[in-house]
PDB file of C-alpha atoms in Angstrom:
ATOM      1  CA  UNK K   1      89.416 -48.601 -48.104  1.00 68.00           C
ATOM      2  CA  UNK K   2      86.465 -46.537 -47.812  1.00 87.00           C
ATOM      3  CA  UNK K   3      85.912 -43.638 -50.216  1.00 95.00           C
ATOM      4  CA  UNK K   4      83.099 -40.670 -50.354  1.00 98.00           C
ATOM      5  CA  UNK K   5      82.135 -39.559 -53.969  1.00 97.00           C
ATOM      6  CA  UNK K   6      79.890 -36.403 -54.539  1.00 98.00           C
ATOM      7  CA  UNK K   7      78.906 -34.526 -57.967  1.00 98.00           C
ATOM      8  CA  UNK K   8      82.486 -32.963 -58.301  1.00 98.00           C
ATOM      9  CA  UNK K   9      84.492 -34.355 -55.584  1.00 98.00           C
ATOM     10  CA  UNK K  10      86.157 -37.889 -54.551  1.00 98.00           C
ATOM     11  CA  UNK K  11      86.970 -38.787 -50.788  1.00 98.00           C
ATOM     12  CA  UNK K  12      89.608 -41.340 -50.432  1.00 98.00           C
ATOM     13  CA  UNK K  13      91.831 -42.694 -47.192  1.00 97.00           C
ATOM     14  CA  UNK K  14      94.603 -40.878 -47.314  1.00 97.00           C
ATOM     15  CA  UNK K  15      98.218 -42.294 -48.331  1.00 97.00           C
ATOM     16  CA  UNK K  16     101.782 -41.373 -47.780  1.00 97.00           C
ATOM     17  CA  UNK K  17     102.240 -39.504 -50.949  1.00 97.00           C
ATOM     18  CA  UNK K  18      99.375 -37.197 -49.834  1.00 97.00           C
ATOM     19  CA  UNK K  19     102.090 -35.204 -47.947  1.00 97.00           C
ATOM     20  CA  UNK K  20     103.432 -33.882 -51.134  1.00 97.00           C
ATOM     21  CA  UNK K  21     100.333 -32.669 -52.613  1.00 97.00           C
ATOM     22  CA  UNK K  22      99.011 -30.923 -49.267  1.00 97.00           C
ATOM     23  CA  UNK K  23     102.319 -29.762 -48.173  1.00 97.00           C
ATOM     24  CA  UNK K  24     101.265 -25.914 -50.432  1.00 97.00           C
ATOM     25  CA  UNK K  25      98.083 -25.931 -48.141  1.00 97.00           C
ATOM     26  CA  UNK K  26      99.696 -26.434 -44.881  1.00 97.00           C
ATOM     27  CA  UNK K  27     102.310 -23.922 -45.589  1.00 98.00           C
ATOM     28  CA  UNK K  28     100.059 -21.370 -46.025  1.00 98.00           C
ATOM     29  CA  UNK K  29      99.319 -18.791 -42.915  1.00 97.00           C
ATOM     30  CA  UNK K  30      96.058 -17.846 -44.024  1.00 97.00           C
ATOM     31  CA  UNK K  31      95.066 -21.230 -44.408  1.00 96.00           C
ATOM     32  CA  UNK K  32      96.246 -22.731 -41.267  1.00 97.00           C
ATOM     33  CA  UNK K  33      95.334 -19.843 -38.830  1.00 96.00           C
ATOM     34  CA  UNK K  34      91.797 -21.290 -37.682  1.00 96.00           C
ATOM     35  CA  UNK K  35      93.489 -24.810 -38.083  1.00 94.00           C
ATOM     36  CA  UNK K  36      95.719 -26.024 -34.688  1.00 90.00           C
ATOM     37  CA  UNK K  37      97.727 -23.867 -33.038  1.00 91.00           C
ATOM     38  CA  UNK K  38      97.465 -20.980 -35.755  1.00 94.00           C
ATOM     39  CA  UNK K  39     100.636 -21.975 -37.562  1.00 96.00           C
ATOM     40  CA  UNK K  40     101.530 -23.019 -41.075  1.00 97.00           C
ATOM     41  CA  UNK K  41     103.579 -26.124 -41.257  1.00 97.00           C
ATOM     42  CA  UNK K  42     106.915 -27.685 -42.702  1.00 97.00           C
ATOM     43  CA  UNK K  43     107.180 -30.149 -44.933  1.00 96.00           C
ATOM     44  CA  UNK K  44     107.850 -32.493 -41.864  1.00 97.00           C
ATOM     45  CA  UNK K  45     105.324 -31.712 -40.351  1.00 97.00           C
ATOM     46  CA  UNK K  46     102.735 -31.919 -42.824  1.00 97.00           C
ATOM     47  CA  UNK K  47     104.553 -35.632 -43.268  1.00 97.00           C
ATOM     48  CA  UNK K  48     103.466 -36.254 -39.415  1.00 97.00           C
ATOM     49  CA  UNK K  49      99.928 -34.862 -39.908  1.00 96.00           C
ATOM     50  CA  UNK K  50      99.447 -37.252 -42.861  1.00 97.00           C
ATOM     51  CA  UNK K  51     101.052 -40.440 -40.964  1.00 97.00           C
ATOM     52  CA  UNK K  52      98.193 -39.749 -38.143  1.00 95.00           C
ATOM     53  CA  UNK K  53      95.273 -39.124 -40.223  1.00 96.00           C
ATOM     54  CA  UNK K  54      96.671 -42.439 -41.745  1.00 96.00           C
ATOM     55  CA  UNK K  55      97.030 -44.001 -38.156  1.00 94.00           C
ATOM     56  CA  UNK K  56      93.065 -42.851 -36.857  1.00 93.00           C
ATOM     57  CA  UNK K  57      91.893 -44.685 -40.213  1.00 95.00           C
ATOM     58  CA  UNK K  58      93.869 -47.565 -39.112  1.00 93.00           C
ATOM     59  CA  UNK K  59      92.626 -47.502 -35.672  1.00 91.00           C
ATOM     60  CA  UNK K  60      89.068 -46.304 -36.334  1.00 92.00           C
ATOM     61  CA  UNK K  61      88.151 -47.226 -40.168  1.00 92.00           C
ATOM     62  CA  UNK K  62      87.411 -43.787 -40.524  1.00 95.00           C
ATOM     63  CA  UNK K  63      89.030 -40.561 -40.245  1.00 96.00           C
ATOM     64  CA  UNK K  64      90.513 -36.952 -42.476  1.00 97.00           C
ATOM     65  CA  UNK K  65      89.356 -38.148 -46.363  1.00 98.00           C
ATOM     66  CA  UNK K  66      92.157 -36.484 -48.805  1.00 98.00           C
ATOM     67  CA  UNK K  67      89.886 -34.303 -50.907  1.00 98.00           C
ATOM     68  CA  UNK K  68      90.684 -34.565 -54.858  1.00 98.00           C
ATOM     69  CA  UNK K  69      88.848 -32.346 -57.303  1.00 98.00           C
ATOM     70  CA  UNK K  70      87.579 -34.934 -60.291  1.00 98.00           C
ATOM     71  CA  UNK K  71      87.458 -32.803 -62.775  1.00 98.00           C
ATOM     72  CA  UNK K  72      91.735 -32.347 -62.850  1.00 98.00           C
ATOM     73  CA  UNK K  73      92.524 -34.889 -60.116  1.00 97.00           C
ATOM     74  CA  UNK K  74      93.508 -31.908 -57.771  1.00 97.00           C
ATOM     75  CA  UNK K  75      94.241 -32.491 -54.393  1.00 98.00           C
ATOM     76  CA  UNK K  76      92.329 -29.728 -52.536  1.00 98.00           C
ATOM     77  CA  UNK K  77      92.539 -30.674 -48.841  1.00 98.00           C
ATOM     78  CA  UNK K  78      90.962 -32.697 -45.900  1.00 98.00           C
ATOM     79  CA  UNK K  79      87.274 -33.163 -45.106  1.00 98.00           C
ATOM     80  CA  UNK K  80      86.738 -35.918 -42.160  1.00 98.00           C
ATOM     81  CA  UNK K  81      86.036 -37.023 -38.504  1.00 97.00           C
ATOM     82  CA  UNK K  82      87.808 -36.269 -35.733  1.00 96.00           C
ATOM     83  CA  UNK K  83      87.167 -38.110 -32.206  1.00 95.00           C
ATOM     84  CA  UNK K  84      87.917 -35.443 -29.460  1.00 95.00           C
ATOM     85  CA  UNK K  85      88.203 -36.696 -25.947  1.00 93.00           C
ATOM     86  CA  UNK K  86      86.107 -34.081 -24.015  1.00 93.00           C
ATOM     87  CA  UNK K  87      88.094 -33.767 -21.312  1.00 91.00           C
ATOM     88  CA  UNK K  88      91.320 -32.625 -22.731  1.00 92.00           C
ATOM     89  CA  UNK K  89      89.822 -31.857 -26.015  1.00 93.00           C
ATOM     90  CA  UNK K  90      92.989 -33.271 -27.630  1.00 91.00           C
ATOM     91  CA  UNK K  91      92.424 -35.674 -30.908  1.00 91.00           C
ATOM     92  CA  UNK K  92      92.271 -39.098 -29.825  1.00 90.00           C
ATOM     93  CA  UNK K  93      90.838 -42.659 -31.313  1.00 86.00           C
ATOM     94  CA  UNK K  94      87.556 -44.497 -30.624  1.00 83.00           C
ATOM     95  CA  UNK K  95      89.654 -47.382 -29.168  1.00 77.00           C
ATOM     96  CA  UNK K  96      91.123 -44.695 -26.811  1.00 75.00           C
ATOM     97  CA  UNK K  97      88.334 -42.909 -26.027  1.00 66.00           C
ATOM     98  CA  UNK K  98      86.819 -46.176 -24.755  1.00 74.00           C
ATOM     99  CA  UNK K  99      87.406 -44.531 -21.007  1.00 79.00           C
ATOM    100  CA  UNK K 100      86.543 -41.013 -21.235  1.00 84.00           C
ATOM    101  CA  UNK K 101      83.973 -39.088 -22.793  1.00 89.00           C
ATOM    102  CA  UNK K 102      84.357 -38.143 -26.839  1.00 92.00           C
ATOM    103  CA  UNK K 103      82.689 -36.355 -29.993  1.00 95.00           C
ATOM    104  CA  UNK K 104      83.023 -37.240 -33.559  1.00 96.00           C
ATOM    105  CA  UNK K 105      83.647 -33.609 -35.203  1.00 98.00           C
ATOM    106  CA  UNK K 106      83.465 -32.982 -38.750  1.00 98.00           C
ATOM    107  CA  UNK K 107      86.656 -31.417 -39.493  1.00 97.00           C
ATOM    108  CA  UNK K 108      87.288 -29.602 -43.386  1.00 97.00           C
ATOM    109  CA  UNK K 109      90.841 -27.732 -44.144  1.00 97.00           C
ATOM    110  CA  UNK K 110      90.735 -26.174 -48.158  1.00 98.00           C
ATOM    111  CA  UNK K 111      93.564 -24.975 -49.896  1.00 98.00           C
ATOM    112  CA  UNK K 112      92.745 -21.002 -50.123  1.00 97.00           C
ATOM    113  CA  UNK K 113      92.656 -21.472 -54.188  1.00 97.00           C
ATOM    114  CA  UNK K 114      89.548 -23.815 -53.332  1.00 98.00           C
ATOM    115  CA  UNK K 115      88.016 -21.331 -51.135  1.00 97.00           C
ATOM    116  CA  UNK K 116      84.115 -19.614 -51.702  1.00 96.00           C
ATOM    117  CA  UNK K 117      82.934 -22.386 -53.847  1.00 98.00           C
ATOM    118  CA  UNK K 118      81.159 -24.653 -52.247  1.00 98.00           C
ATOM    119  CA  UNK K 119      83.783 -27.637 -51.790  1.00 98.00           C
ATOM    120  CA  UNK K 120      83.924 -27.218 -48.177  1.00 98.00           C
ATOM    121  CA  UNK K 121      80.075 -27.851 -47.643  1.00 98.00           C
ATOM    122  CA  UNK K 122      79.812 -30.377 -50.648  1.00 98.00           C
ATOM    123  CA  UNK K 123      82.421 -32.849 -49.192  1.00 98.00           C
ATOM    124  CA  UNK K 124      81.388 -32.091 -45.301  1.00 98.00           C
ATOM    125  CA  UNK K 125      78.117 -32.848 -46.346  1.00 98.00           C
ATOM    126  CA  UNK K 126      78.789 -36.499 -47.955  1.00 98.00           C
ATOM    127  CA  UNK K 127      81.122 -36.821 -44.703  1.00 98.00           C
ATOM    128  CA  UNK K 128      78.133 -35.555 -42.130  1.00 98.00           C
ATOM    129  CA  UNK K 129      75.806 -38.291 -44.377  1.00 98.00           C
ATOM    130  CA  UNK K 130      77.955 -41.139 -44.013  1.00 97.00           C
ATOM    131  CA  UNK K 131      78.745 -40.269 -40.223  1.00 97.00           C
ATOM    132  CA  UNK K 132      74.997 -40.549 -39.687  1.00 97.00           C
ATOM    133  CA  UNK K 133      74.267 -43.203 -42.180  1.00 95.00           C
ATOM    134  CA  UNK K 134      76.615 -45.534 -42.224  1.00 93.00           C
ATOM    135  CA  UNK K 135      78.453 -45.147 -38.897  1.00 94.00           C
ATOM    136  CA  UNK K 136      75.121 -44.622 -36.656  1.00 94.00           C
ATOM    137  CA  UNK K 137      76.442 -41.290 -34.916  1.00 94.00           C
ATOM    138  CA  UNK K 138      73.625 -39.680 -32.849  1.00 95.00           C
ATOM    139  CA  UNK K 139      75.402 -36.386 -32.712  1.00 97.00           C
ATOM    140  CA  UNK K 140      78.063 -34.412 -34.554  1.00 98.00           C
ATOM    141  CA  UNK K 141      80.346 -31.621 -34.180  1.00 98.00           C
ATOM    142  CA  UNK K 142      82.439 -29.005 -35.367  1.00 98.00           C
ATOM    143  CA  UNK K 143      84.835 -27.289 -33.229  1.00 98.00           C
ATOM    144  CA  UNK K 144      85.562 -23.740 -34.889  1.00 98.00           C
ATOM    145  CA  UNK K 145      88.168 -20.750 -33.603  1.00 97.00           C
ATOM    146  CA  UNK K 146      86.730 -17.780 -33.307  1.00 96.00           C
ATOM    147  CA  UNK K 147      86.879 -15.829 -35.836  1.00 96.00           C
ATOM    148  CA  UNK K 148      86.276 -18.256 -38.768  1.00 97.00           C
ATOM    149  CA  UNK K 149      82.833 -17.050 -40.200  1.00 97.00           C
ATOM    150  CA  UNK K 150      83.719 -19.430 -43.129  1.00 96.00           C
ATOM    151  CA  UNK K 151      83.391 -22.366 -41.043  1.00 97.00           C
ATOM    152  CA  UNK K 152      80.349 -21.284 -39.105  1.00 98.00           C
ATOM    153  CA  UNK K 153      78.484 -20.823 -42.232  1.00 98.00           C
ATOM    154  CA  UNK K 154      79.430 -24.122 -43.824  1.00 98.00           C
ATOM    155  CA  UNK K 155      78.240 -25.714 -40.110  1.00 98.00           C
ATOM    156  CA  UNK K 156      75.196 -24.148 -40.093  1.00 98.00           C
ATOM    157  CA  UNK K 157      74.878 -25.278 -44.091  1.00 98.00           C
ATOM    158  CA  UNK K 158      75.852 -28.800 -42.815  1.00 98.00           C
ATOM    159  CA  UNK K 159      72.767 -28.280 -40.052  1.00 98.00           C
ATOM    160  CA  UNK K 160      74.488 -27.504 -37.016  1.00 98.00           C
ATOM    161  CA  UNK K 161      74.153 -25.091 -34.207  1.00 98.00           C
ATOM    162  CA  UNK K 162      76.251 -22.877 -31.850  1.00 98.00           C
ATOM    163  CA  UNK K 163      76.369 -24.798 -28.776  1.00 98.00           C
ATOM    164  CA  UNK K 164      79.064 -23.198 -26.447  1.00 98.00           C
ATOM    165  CA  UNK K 165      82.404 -21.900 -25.952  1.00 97.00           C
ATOM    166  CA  UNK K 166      85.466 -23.942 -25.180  1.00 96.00           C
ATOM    167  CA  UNK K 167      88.816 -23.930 -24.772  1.00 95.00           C
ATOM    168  CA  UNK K 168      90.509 -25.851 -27.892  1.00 93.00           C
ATOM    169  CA  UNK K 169      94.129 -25.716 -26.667  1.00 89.00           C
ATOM    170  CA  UNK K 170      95.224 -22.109 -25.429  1.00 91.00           C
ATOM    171  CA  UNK K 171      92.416 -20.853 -28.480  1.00 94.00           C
ATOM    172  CA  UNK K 172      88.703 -19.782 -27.739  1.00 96.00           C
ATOM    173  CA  UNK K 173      86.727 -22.153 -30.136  1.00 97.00           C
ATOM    174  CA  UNK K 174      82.712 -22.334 -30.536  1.00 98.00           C
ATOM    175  CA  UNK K 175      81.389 -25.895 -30.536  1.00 98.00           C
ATOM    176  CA  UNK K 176      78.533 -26.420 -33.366  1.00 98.00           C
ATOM    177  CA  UNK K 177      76.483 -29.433 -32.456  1.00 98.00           C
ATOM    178  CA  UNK K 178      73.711 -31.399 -34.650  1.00 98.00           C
ATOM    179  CA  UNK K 179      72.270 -34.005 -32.751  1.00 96.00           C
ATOM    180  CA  UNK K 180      70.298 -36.565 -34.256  1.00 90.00           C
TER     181      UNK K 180
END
């Protein structure tokens, strides 16, 4: 399986196990209020959100990386596409989006004790090179609830621009686009 390697970090497909080790992350409200519907999650639920990122890797060959710090082998969170079909904007797969329109986002979730320095842009970056290297993608995105000036800046680091507004689920969101 692919992995992503950068000066401090390692990208790697995610695995079962995963749910353990991001289960802390997922739990927390601060974390997770930019991130879905707003909510922290269960265990089981974090269990689910690690059996689809597994499932879009399957289906796509790419997909959420599990994000492991090398220097202590510390799982610090998720940096990795998402395909959005644009008319629902619900998470879908490039062999369902065949039919409708879709975006590749780049997508990053840190554990708060990673927060302010410089993960989030280091391993969106690698993931924003290979997307336009070694996938061909013309154009990228990042979908961002308002509010989150910590995403907007690492989008704008990553080299991409406020767009427009949308609707992503019953949550305003600003759509940062970099187009190739």
């Amino acid at each position: 399986m692919l992995s992503l390697e950068t000066d401090r970090l390692v990208l790697r497909a995610p695995v079962p196990e995963d749910a353990e080790t991001l289960a802390p992350t997922y739990a927390d409200p601060e974390v997770m209020r930019y991130v879905g519907d707003g909510r922290a999650l269960t265990r089981a639920e974090t269990e689910r959100s690690v059996r689809r990122m597994i499932e879009r890797w399957e289906a796509d060959g790419f997909g959420l990386f599990t994000t492991v710090r090398k220097e202590d082998g510390a799982v610090i969170g998720r940096v990795g596409l998402l395909v959005w079909n644009t008319d629902t904007w619900e998470p879908t797969t490039r062999a369902q989006g065949a039919e409708v329109p879709t975006e590749v986002e780049v997508g990053y979730t840190l554990g708060r004790d990673f927060w302010g320095q410089g993960y989030a842009t280091e391993a969106a970056g690698a993931v924003r090179d290979y997307a336009l290297g070694g996938l061909g993608a013309e154009r990228l995105i990042a979908l961002i609830i308002h509010g989150n000036t910590a995403s907007e800046n690492v989008a704008r680091k990553l080299g991409l621009e406020y767009e427009r507004d949308i609707m992503l689920g019953r949550r305003d969101a600003q759509l940062f686009a970099l187009d190739t």
